[in-house]
C-alpha positions as protocol buffer text, in pm:
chain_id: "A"
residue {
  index: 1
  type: UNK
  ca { x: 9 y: 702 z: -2995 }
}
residue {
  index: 2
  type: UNK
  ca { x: 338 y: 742 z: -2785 }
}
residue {
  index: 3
  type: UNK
  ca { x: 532 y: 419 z: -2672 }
}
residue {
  index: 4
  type: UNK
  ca { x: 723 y: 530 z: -2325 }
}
residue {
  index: 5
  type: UNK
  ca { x: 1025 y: 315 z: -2259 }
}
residue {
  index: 6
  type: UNK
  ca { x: 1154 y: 208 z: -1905 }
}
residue {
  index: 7
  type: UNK
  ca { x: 1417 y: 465 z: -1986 }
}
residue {
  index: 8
  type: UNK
  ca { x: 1223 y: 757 z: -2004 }
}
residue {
  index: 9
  type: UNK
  ca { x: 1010 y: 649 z: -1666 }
}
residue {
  index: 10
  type: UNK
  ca { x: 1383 y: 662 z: -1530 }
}
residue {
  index: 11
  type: UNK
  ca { x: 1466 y: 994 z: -1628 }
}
residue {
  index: 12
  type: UNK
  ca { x: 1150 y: 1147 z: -1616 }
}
residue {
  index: 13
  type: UNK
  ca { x: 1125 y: 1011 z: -1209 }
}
residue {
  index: 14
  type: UNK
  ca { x: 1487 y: 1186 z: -1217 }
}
residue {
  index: 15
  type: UNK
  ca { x: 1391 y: 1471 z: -1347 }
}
residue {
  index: 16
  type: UNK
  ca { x: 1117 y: 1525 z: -1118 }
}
residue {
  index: 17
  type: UNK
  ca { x: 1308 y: 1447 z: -814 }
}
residue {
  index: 18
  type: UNK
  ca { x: 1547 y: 1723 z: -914 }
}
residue {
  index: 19
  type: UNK
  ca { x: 1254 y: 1973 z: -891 }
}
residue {
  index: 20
  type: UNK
  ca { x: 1208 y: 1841 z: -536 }
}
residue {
  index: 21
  type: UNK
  ca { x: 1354 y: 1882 z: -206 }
}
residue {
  index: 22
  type: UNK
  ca { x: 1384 y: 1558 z: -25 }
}
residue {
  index: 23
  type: UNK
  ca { x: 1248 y: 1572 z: 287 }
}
residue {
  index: 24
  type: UNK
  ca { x: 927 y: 1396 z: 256 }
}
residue {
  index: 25
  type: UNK
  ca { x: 776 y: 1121 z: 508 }
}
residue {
  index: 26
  type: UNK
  ca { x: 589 y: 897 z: 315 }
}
residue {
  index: 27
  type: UNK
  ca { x: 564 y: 838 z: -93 }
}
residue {
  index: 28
  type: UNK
  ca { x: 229 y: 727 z: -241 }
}
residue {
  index: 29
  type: UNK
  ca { x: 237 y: 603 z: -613 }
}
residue {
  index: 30
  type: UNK
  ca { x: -123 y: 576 z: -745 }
}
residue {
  index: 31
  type: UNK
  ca { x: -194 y: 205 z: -853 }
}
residue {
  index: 32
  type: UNK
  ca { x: -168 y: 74 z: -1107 }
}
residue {
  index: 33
  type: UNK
  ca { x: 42 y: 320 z: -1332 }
}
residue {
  index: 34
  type: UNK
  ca { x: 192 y: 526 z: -1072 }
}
residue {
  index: 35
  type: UNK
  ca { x: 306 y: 255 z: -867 }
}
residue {
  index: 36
  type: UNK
  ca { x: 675 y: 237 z: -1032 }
}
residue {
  index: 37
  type: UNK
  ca { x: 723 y: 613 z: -1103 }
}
residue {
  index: 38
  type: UNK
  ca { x: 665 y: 636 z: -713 }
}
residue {
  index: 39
  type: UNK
  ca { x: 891 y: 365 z: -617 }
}
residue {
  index: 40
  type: UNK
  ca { x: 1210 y: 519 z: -789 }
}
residue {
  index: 41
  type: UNK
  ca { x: 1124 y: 859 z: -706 }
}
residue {
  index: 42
  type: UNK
  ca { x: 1135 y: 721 z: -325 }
}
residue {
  index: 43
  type: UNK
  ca { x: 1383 y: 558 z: -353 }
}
residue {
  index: 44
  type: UNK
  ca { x: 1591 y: 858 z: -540 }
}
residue {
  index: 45
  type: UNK
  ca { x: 1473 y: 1088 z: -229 }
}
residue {
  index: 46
  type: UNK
  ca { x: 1513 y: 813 z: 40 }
}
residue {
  index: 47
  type: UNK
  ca { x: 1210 y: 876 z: 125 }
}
residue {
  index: 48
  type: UNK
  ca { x: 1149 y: 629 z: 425 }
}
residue {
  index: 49
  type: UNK
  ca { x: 804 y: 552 z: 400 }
}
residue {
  index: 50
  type: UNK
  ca { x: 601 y: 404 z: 59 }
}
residue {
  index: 51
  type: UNK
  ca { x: 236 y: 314 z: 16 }
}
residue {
  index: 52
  type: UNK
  ca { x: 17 y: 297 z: -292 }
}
residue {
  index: 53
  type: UNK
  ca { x: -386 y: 324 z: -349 }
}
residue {
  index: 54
  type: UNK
  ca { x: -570 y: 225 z: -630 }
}
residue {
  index: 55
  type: UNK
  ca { x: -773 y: 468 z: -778 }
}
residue {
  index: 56
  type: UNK
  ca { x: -916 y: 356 z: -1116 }
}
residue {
  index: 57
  type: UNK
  ca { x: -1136 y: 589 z: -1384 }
}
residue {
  index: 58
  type: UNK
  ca { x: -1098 y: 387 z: -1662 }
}
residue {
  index: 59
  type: UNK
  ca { x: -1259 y: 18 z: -1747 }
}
residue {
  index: 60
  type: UNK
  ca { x: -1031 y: -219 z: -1937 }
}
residue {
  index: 61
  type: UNK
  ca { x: -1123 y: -103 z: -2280 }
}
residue {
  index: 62
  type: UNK
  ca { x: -1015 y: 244 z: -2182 }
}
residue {
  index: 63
  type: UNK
  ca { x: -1363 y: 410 z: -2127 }
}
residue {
  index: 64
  type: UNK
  ca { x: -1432 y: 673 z: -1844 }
}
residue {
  index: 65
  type: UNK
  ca { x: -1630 y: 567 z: -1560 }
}
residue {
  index: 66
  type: UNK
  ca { x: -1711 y: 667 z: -1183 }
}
residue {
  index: 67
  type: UNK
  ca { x: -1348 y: 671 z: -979 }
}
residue {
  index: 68
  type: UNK
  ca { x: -1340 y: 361 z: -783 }
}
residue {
  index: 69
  type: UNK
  ca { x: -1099 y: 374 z: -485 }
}
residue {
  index: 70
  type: UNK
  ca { x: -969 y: 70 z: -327 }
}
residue {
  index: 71
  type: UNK
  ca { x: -1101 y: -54 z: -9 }
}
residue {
  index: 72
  type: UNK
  ca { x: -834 y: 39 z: 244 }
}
residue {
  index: 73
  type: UNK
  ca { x: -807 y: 437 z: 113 }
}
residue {
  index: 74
  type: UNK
  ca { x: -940 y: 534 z: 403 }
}
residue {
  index: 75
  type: UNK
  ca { x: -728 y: 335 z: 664 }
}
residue {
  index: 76
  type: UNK
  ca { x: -477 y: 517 z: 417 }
}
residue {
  index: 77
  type: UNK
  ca { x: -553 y: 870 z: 503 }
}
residue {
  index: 78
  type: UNK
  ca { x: -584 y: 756 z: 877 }
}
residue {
  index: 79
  type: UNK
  ca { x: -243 y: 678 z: 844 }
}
residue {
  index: 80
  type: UNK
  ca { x: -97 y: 977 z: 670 }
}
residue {
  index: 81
  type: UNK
  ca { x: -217 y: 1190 z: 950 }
}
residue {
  index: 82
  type: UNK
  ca { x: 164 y: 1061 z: 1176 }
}
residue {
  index: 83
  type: UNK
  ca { x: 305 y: 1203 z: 873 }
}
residue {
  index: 84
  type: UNK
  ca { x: 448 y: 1561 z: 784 }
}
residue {
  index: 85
  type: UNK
  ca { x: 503 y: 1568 z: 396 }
}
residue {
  index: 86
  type: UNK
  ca { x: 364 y: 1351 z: 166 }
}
residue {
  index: 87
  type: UNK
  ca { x: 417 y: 1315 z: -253 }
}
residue {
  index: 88
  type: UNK
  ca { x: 117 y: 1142 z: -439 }
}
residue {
  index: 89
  type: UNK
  ca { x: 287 y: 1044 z: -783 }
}
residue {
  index: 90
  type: UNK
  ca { x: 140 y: 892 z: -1088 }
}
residue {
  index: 91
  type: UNK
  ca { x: 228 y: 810 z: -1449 }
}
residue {
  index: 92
  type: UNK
  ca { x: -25 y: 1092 z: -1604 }
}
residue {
  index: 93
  type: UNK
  ca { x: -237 y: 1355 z: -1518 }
}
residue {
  index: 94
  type: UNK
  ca { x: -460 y: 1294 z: -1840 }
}
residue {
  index: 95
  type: UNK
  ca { x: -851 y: 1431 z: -1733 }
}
residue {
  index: 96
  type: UNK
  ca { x: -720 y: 1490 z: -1424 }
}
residue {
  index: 97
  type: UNK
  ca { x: -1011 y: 1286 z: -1242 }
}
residue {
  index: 98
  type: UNK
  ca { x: -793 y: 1060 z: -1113 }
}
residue {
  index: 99
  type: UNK
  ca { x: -600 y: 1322 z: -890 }
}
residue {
  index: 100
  type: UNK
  ca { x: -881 y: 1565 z: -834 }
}
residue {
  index: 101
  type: UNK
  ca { x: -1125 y: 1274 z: -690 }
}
residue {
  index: 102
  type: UNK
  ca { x: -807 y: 1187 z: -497 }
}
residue {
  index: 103
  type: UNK
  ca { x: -779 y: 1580 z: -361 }
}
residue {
  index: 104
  type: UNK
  ca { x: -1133 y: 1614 z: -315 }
}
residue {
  index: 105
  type: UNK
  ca { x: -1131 y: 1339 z: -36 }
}
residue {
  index: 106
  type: UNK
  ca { x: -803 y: 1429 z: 113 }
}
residue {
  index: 107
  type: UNK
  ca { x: -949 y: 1748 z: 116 }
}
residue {
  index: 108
  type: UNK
  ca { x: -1270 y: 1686 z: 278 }
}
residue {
  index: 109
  type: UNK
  ca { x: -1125 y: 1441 z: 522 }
}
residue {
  index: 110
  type: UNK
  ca { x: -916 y: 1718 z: 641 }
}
residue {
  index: 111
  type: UNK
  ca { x: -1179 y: 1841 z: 800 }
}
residue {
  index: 112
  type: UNK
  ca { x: -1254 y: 1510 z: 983 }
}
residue {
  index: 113
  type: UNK
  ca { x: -829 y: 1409 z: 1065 }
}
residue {
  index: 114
  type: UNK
  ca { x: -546 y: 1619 z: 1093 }
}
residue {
  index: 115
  type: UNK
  ca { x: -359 y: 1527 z: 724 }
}
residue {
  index: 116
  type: UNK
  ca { x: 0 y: 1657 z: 654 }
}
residue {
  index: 117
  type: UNK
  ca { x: 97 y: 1862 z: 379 }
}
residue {
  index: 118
  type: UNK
  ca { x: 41 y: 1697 z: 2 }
}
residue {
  index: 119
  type: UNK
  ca { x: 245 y: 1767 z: -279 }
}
residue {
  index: 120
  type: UNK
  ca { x: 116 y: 1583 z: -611 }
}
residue {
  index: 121
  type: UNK
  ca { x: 353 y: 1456 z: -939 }
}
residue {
  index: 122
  type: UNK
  ca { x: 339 y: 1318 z: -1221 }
}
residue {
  index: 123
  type: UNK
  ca { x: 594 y: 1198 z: -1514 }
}
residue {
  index: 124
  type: UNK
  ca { x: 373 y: 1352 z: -1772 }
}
residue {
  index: 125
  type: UNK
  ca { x: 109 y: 1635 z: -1787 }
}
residue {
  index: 126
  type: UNK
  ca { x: -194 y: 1707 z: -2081 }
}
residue {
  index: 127
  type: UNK
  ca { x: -322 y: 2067 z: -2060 }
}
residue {
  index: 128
  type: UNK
  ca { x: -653 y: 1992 z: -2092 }
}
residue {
  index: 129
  type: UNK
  ca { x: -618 y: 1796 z: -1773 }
}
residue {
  index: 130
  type: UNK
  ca { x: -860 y: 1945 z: -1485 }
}
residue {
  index: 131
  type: UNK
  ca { x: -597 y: 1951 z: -1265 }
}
residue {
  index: 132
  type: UNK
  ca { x: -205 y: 2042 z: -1284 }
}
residue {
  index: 133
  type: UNK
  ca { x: 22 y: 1888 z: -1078 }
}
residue {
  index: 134
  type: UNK
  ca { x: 271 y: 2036 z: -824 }
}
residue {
  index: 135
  type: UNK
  ca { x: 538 y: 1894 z: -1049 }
}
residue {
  index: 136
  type: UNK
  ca { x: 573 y: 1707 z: -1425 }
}
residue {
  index: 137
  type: UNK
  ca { x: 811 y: 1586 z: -1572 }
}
residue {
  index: 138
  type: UNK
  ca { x: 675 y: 1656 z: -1939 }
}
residue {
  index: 139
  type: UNK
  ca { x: 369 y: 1849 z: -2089 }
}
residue {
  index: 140
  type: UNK
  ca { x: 238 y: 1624 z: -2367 }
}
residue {
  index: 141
  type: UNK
  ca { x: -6 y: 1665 z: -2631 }
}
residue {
  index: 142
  type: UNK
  ca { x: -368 y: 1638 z: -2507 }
}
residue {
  index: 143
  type: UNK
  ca { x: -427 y: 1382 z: -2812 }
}
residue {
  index: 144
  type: UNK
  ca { x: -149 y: 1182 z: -2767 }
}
residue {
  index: 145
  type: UNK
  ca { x: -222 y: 854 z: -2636 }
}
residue {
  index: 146
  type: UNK
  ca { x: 96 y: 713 z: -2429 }
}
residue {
  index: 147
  type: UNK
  ca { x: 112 y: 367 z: -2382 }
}
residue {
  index: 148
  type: UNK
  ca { x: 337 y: 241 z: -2074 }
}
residue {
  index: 149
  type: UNK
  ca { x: 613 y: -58 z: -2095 }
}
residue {
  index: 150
  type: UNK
  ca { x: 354 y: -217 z: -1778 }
}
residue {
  index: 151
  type: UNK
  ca { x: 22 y: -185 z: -1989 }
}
residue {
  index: 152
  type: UNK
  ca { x: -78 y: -404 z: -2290 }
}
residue {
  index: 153
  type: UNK
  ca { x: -257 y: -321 z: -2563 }
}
């Protein structure tokens, strides 16, 4: 088990904003854990626009489950589409379900809308994960467990 610190969210959002160029539209942090990650990578860019979604795989006690999305996702993508660039950020790109079921509807609603170009990060990345972000800020251990200053054990 790995305790992150504030700190390291800091300089890990840092560090992945230096990979970046700045000119994106519109930041989206993936709620709950990559809500704050987002918001100083936005704010590091000055990126003008922010929203979040909440997209949840795991129950309470940490077991996998069906990815829920929240209820105005799809208002969400409707909105993207005034957009050119956007960055989907969150904390951890563990299984990779998370982002994939994220893609996979972006992706198939891209068919329906006209979506702008999606670039995904994340502060930390596990190999085994099914899918690898544009941009990490760390490759970690598939068996380490992190635990986040926001999440209680």
């Amino acid at each position: 088990m790995k305790y992150i610190s504030f700190e390291e969210i800091k300089n890990h959002s840092e560090k992945i904003c230096k990979q970046l160029d700045n000119n994106f539209d519109c930041v989206i942090g993936i709620a709950k854990g990559g809500a704050i990650p987002a918001t100083l990578i936005a704010y590091q860019l000055s990126t003008p626009t922010f929203k979040t979604v909440q997209i949840k795989s795991y129950s309470d006690d940490k077991e996998r489950y069906k990815t829920h999305f929240s209820s105005g996702t799809l208002s969400l993508f409707e909105e993207l589409s005034k957009y050119n660039k956007v960055l989907l950020v969150d904390d951890l790109a563990d299984s990779g379900k998370t982002l994939m079921d994220f893609m996979t509807l972006y992706n198939n609603l891209s068919s329906i809308i006209t979506l702008p170009t999606i670039t995904t990060a994340c502060l930390f990345y596990k190999s085994k994960s099914q899918f690898k972000p544009d941009y990490y800020a760390e490759e970690i251990d598939p068996e380490t467990w992190l635990v986040f200053p926001w999440e209680n054990e």
